């Protein structure tokens, strides 16, 4: 889920630019049913029974509901003594996609129980022609919001304005 999903992290941009060190943004259709089944595809899988992890490598794509995440490497950590996923750690260039919204970053950590995705390293969030960049973004999948931190920059395309002469 982390490679392609992170490509453009679903959000509805602010009506004005985010100029401060942190910015709260609506995340549009990014609300997610964190209890939905998780589907993982990859080129390789290594399971470690002793520490309760599964390492997926090579063209990893994870899907949960409408959300998709893609990355070269995803470590899945299972809840201790249970058969359910606790969190997923994606690295190597992550893309998160939901509908026409997407986000990209160097790394992403998805905590299933809390319903949060923390993306770090050159975060790029796009929605249509609009874009936001920062160093860190925390997405709350329960309420469909995101908090961007670390020199936030926003580009909002206004269109042509229809004033051709």
Coordinates of N, CA and C in Angstrom, one line a residue:
X1 N 0.8 -1.2 0.0 CA 0.0 0.0 0.0 C 0.9 1.2 0.0
X2 N 2.1 1.1 0.4 CA 2.9 2.3 0.7 C 3.6 2.9 -0.5
X3 N 3.9 2.1 -1.6 CA 4.6 2.6 -2.7 C 3.7 3.5 -3.6
X4 N 2.7 2.9 -4.1 CA 1.8 3.7 -5.0 C 0.9 4.6 -4.2
X5 N 0.5 4.2 -3.0 CA -0.4 5.0 -2.2 C 0.2 6.3 -1.8
X6 N 1.5 6.2 -1.6 CA 2.2 7.4 -1.1 C 2.4 8.4 -2.2
X7 N 2.3 8.0 -3.5 CA 2.5 8.9 -4.6 C 1.8 10.2 -4.5
X8 N 0.6 10.1 -4.1 CA -0.1 11.4 -4.0 C -1.1 11.2 -2.9
X9 N -0.8 11.8 -1.7 CA -1.6 11.5 -0.5 C -2.8 12.4 -0.5
X10 N -3.9 11.8 -0.8 CA -5.2 12.3 -0.8 C -5.5 13.5 0.1
X11 N -5.9 14.6 -0.5 CA -6.2 15.7 0.4 C -6.9 16.8 -0.4
X12 N -7.7 17.5 0.4 CA -8.3 18.7 -0.2 C -7.5 19.9 0.3
X13 N -6.9 20.6 -0.6 CA -5.9 21.7 -0.2 C -6.7 22.9 0.5
X14 N -5.9 23.6 1.2 CA -6.4 24.8 1.8 C -6.8 25.8 0.8
X15 N -7.7 26.8 1.1 CA -8.1 27.8 0.2 C -7.0 28.8 0.0
X16 N -6.0 28.8 0.9 CA -4.8 29.8 0.7 C -3.5 29.0 1.0
X17 N -2.4 29.7 0.8 CA -1.1 29.0 0.9 C -0.8 28.7 2.4
X18 N 0.0 27.7 2.6 CA 0.4 27.3 4.0 C 1.8 27.9 4.1
X19 N 2.0 28.9 4.9 CA 3.2 29.6 5.0 C 4.0 29.4 6.3
X20 N 3.3 28.8 7.3 CA 4.0 28.6 8.6 C 4.8 27.3 8.5
X21 N 5.4 26.9 9.7 CA 6.2 25.7 9.8 C 5.3 24.5 9.8
X22 N 4.0 24.6 10.2 CA 3.1 23.5 10.2 C 1.7 23.9 9.6
X23 N 1.1 23.0 8.9 CA -0.2 23.3 8.3 C -1.2 22.2 8.5
X24 N -2.4 22.4 8.9 CA -3.4 21.4 9.0 C -4.2 21.5 7.7
X25 N -4.4 20.3 7.0 CA -5.2 20.3 5.8 C -6.2 19.3 5.8
X26 N -7.3 19.5 5.1 CA -8.4 18.5 4.9 C -7.8 17.5 4.0
X27 N -8.1 16.2 4.2 CA -7.5 15.2 3.4 C -8.6 14.5 2.6
X28 N -9.6 15.3 2.2 CA -10.6 14.8 1.2 C -11.1 13.5 1.5
X29 N -11.0 12.6 0.5 CA -11.5 11.3 0.5 C -10.6 10.3 1.2
X30 N -9.7 10.8 2.0 CA -8.7 9.9 2.7 C -9.2 9.2 3.9
X31 N -10.4 9.4 4.3 CA -11.0 8.6 5.4 C -10.9 7.2 5.0
X32 N -10.6 6.3 5.9 CA -10.3 4.9 5.6 C -10.9 4.0 6.7
X33 N -11.4 2.9 6.3 CA -11.9 1.9 7.2 C -10.7 1.0 7.6
X34 N -10.1 1.3 8.7 CA -8.8 0.6 9.1 C -9.1 -0.9 9.5
X35 N -10.3 -1.3 9.6 CA -10.6 -2.7 9.8 C -10.8 -3.5 8.5
X36 N -10.8 -2.8 7.4 CA -10.9 -3.5 6.1 C -9.7 -4.4 5.8
X37 N -9.9 -5.5 5.1 CA -8.8 -6.4 4.8 C -7.7 -5.7 4.1
X38 N -6.4 -6.2 4.3 CA -5.2 -5.6 3.7 C -4.7 -6.7 2.7
X39 N -4.5 -6.2 1.5 CA -4.0 -7.1 0.4 C -2.6 -6.7 0.0
X40 N -1.6 -7.6 0.0 CA -0.2 -7.2 -0.3 C 0.3 -8.1 -1.5
X41 N 0.9 -7.4 -2.5 CA 1.6 -8.1 -3.6 C 3.0 -7.6 -3.6
X42 N 4.0 -8.5 -3.9 CA 5.4 -8.1 -4.0 C 6.1 -9.2 -4.8
X43 N 7.4 -8.9 -5.1 CA 8.2 -9.9 -5.8 C 8.8 -10.9 -4.8
X44 N 9.0 -10.5 -3.6 CA 9.6 -11.5 -2.6 C 9.0 -11.2 -1.2
X45 N 9.0 -12.3 -0.4 CA 8.5 -12.3 1.0 C 9.5 -13.1 1.8
X46 N 9.8 -12.5 3.0 CA 10.6 -13.1 4.0 C 9.9 -13.0 5.3
X47 N 9.5 -14.1 5.9 CA 8.8 -14.2 7.2 C 9.8 -14.5 8.3
X48 N 9.7 -13.7 9.4 CA 10.5 -14.0 10.6 C 9.6 -14.3 11.8
X49 N 9.4 -15.6 12.1 CA 8.5 -16.0 13.1 C 9.0 -15.5 14.5
X50 N 10.3 -15.4 14.7 CA 10.8 -15.1 16.0 C 10.4 -13.6 16.4
X51 N 10.4 -12.7 15.5 CA 10.0 -11.3 15.9 C 8.7 -10.9 15.4
X52 N 7.9 -11.8 14.7 CA 6.6 -11.5 14.2 C 6.5 -10.4 13.1
X53 N 7.5 -10.5 12.1 CA 7.5 -9.6 11.0 C 7.5 -10.3 9.7
X54 N 7.1 -9.6 8.7 CA 7.1 -10.1 7.3 C 7.7 -9.0 6.5
X55 N 8.7 -9.3 5.7 CA 9.4 -8.3 4.9 C 9.1 -8.5 3.4
X56 N 8.3 -7.6 2.8 CA 8.0 -7.7 1.4 C 9.0 -6.7 0.6
X57 N 9.5 -7.3 -0.5 CA 10.5 -6.4 -1.3 C 10.1 -6.6 -2.8
X58 N 10.5 -5.6 -3.5 CA 10.3 -5.6 -4.9 C 8.9 -5.3 -5.4
X59 N 8.7 -4.1 -5.9 CA 7.3 -3.7 -6.4 C 6.2 -4.0 -5.5
X60 N 6.3 -3.6 -4.2 CA 5.3 -3.9 -3.2 C 4.1 -2.9 -3.4
X61 N 2.9 -3.5 -3.5 CA 1.7 -2.8 -3.5 C 0.8 -3.3 -2.5
X62 N 0.3 -2.4 -1.6 CA -0.6 -2.8 -0.6 C -1.9 -2.0 -0.8
X63 N -3.0 -2.8 -0.7 CA -4.4 -2.2 -0.8 C -5.2 -2.4 0.4
X64 N -5.9 -1.4 0.8 CA -6.9 -1.5 1.9 C -8.1 -0.6 1.6
X65 N -9.2 -1.2 1.3 CA -10.3 -0.3 0.8 C -10.0 0.4 -0.4
X66 N -10.2 1.7 -0.5 CA -9.9 2.5 -1.7 C -8.4 3.0 -1.7
X67 N -7.7 2.8 -0.6 CA -6.3 3.3 -0.4 C -5.3 2.3 -1.0
X68 N -4.3 2.8 -1.7 CA -3.2 2.0 -2.3 C -1.9 2.6 -1.8
X69 N -0.9 1.8 -1.5 CA 0.4 2.2 -1.1 C 1.4 1.4 -1.8
X70 N 2.5 2.0 -2.4 CA 3.5 1.3 -3.1 C 4.9 1.7 -2.6
X71 N 5.8 0.8 -2.6 CA 7.2 1.1 -2.2 C 8.1 -0.1 -2.6
X72 N 9.4 0.1 -2.6 CA 10.3 -1.0 -2.9 C 10.4 -2.0 -1.8
X73 N 10.1 -1.5 -0.5 CA 10.3 -2.3 0.7 C 9.3 -2.0 1.7
X74 N 8.6 -3.0 2.2 CA 7.6 -2.8 3.3 C 7.8 -3.9 4.3
X75 N 8.0 -3.5 5.6 CA 8.1 -4.4 6.7 C 6.7 -4.4 7.4
X76 N 6.1 -5.5 7.6 CA 4.8 -5.6 8.3 C 5.1 -6.2 9.6
X77 N 4.7 -5.5 10.7 CA 4.8 -6.0 12.0 C 3.5 -6.4 12.6
X78 N 3.4 -7.7 13.0 CA 2.2 -8.2 13.6 C 2.1 -7.9 15.0
X79 N 0.8 -7.8 15.5 CA 0.6 -7.6 16.9 C 1.0 -8.8 17.7
X80 N 1.7 -8.6 18.8 CA 2.3 -9.7 19.6 C 1.2 -10.7 20.0
X81 N 1.5 -12.0 19.6 CA 0.6 -13.1 19.9 C -0.7 -13.1 19.2
X82 N -0.8 -12.3 18.1 CA -2.1 -12.2 17.4 C -1.8 -12.3 15.9
X83 N -2.8 -12.6 15.1 CA -2.7 -12.8 13.7 C -3.1 -11.5 12.9
X84 N -3.0 -10.4 13.6 CA -3.4 -9.1 12.9 C -2.2 -8.2 12.8
X85 N -2.3 -7.3 11.8 CA -1.2 -6.4 11.5 C -1.3 -5.2 12.5
X86 N -0.1 -4.9 13.1 CA 0.0 -3.7 14.0 C 0.4 -2.5 13.2
X87 N 1.4 -2.6 12.4 CA 1.9 -1.5 11.6 C 2.7 -1.9 10.4
X88 N 2.8 -1.0 9.4 CA 3.6 -1.3 8.2 C 4.6 -0.1 8.1
X89 N 5.8 -0.5 7.8 CA 6.9 0.5 7.6 C 7.4 0.4 6.2
X90 N 7.1 1.4 5.4 CA 7.5 1.4 4.0 C 8.7 2.3 3.8
X91 N 9.6 1.9 2.9 CA 10.8 2.7 2.7 C 11.3 2.6 1.2
X92 N 12.2 3.5 0.8 CA 12.8 3.5 -0.5 C 12.1 4.3 -1.5
X93 N 11.2 5.2 -1.1 CA 10.3 5.9 -2.0 C 8.9 5.4 -2.0
X94 N 8.0 6.1 -1.3 CA 6.7 5.6 -1.0 C 5.7 6.5 -1.7
X95 N 4.6 5.8 -2.2 CA 3.5 6.5 -2.8 C 2.2 6.0 -2.2
X96 N 1.4 7.0 -1.8 CA 0.1 6.7 -1.2 C -1.0 7.4 -2.0
X97 N -2.0 6.6 -2.5 CA -3.0 7.1 -3.4 C -4.4 6.7 -2.9
X98 N -5.3 7.7 -3.0 CA -6.7 7.4 -2.7 C -7.5 8.3 -3.6
X99 N -8.2 7.7 -4.6 CA -8.9 8.5 -5.6 C -7.9 9.4 -6.4
X100 N -8.2 10.7 -6.6 CA -7.3 11.6 -7.4 C -6.3 12.3 -6.5
X101 N -6.3 11.9 -5.2 CA -5.3 12.5 -4.3 C -4.2 11.6 -4.1
X102 N -3.0 12.1 -3.9 CA -1.8 11.2 -3.7 C -0.7 11.9 -2.9
X103 N 0.2 11.1 -2.3 CA 1.3 11.7 -1.6 C 2.6 10.8 -1.9
X104 N 3.7 11.4 -1.9 CA 5.0 10.7 -2.0 C 5.9 11.2 -0.9
X105 N 6.8 10.3 -0.5 CA 7.8 10.6 0.5 C 8.8 9.5 0.5
X106 N 9.9 9.7 1.2 CA 11.0 8.7 1.3 C 10.5 7.5 2.1
X107 N 9.8 7.8 3.2 CA 9.4 6.7 4.1 C 8.0 7.0 4.6
X108 N 7.3 5.9 5.0 CA 5.9 6.0 5.6 C 5.8 4.9 6.6
X109 N 5.1 5.2 7.7 CA 4.8 4.3 8.8 C 3.3 4.4 9.0
X110 N 2.6 3.2 8.8 CA 1.2 3.2 8.9 C 0.8 2.4 10.1
X111 N 0.2 3.0 11.1 CA -0.2 2.3 12.3 C -1.7 2.0 12.2
X112 N -2.0 0.7 12.1 CA -3.4 0.3 11.8 C -4.3 0.6 13.0
X113 N -3.8 0.4 14.2 CA -4.7 0.6 15.4 C -5.1 2.1 15.6
X114 N -4.1 3.0 15.4 CA -4.4 4.4 15.5 C -4.9 5.1 14.3
X115 N -4.8 4.4 13.1 CA -5.3 4.9 11.9 C -4.6 6.1 11.4
X116 N -3.2 6.1 11.7 CA -2.4 7.2 11.2 C -1.3 6.7 10.3
X117 N -1.0 7.6 9.3 CA 0.2 7.3 8.4 C 1.1 8.5 8.6
X118 N 2.4 8.2 9.0 CA 3.4 9.3 9.1 C 4.3 9.1 7.9
X119 N 4.4 10.2 7.1 CA 5.3 10.2 6.0 C 6.4 11.2 6.2
X120 N 7.6 10.8 5.9 CA 8.8 11.6 6.2 C 9.7 11.6 5.0
X121 N 10.4 12.8 4.9 CA 11.4 12.9 3.8 C 10.9 13.4 2.5
X122 N 11.0 14.7 2.2 CA 10.6 15.2 1.0 C 9.2 14.9 0.6
X123 N 8.2 15.2 1.5 CA 6.8 14.8 1.3 C 6.2 15.7 0.2
X124 N 5.5 15.1 -0.7 CA 4.8 15.9 -1.8 C 3.4 15.4 -1.8
X125 N 2.4 16.3 -1.5 CA 1.0 15.9 -1.5 C 0.4 16.6 -2.7
X126 N -0.4 15.9 -3.5 CA -1.0 16.5 -4.7 C -2.5 16.2 -4.7
X127 N -3.3 17.2 -5.2 CA -4.7 17.0 -5.5 C -5.0 17.8 -6.7
X128 N -5.3 17.1 -7.8 CA -5.5 17.8 -9.1 C -4.2 18.5 -9.5
X129 N -4.3 19.8 -9.8 CA -3.1 20.6 -10.2 C -2.5 21.3 -9.0
X130 N -3.0 21.1 -7.8 CA -2.4 21.7 -6.6 C -1.5 20.8 -5.9
X131 N -0.5 21.4 -5.2 CA 0.5 20.6 -4.5 C 1.0 21.3 -3.2
X132 N 1.4 20.4 -2.2 CA 2.0 20.9 -1.0 C 3.2 20.1 -0.7
X133 N 4.3 20.7 -0.2 CA 5.5 20.0 0.1 C 5.8 20.3 1.6
X134 N 6.5 19.3 2.2 CA 7.0 19.5 3.6 C 8.0 18.4 3.9
X135 N 8.5 18.4 5.1 CA 9.4 17.3 5.5 C 8.7 16.1 6.2
X136 N 7.5 16.4 6.8 CA 6.8 15.4 7.5 C 5.3 15.7 7.4
X137 N 4.5 14.6 7.2 CA 3.1 14.7 7.2 C 2.5 13.6 8.0
X138 N 1.5 13.9 8.8 CA 0.8 12.9 9.6 C -0.6 12.9 9.2
X139 N -1.1 11.8 8.6 CA -2.4 11.6 8.1 C -3.3 10.9 9.1
X140 N -4.4 11.4 9.5 CA -5.4 10.8 10.4 C -6.5 10.2 9.5
X141 N -6.4 8.9 9.3 CA -7.4 8.2 8.4 C -8.8 8.1 9.0
X142 N -8.9 8.3 10.3 CA -10.2 8.3 10.9 C -11.1 9.5 10.6
X143 N -10.4 10.7 10.6 CA -11.2 11.9 10.3 C -10.9 12.6 9.0
X144 N -9.9 12.0 8.2 CA -9.6 12.5 6.9 C -8.9 13.8 6.9
X145 N -7.9 14.0 7.9 CA -7.1 15.2 8.0 C -5.7 14.9 7.9
X146 N -4.8 15.9 7.6 CA -3.4 15.7 7.7 C -2.7 16.9 8.3
X147 N -1.6 16.7 9.0 CA -0.8 17.8 9.5 C 0.5 17.8 8.9
X148 N 0.9 18.9 8.2 CA 2.2 19.0 7.5 C 3.1 19.8 8.4
X149 N 4.4 19.4 8.5 CA 5.3 20.1 9.3 C 6.7 20.2 8.6
X150 N 7.4 21.3 8.9 CA 8.7 21.4 8.4 C 8.8 22.2 7.1
X151 N 8.8 23.4 7.1 CA 8.9 24.3 5.9 C 7.9 23.9 4.9
X152 N 6.6 24.2 5.1 CA 5.5 23.8 4.3 C 5.5 24.8 3.1
X153 N 5.3 24.3 1.9 CA 5.1 25.1 0.7 C 3.9 24.7 0.0
X154 N 3.0 25.6 -0.5 CA 1.8 25.3 -1.2 C 1.8 25.9 -2.5
X155 N 1.4 25.2 -3.6 CA 1.2 25.8 -4.9 C -0.3 25.5 -5.3
X156 N -1.0 26.6 -5.5 CA -2.4 26.5 -5.8 C -2.6 27.1 -7.2
X157 N -3.0 26.3 -8.1 CA -3.3 26.8 -9.5 C -4.7 27.4 -9.6
X158 N -4.8 28.6 -10.0 CA -6.0 29.4 -10.1 C -6.7 29.2 -11.4
X159 N -6.1 28.6 -12.4 CA -6.8 28.4 -13.7 C -6.5 29.7 -14.5
X160 N -7.1 29.7 -15.7 CA -6.8 30.8 -16.7 C -7.6 32.1 -16.4
X161 N -8.6 32.0 -15.6 CA -9.4 33.1 -15.3 C -10.4 33.5 -16.4
X162 N -10.3 32.9 -17.6 CA -11.3 33.2 -18.6 C -11.3 34.6 -19.2
X163 N -10.1 35.3 -19.1 CA -10.1 36.7 -19.6 C -9.2 36.8 -20.9
X164 N -9.4 36.0 -21.9 CA -8.7 36.1 -23.1 C -9.2 37.2 -24.0
X165 N -8.2 37.9 -24.6 CA -8.5 39.1 -25.4 C -7.9 38.9 -26.8

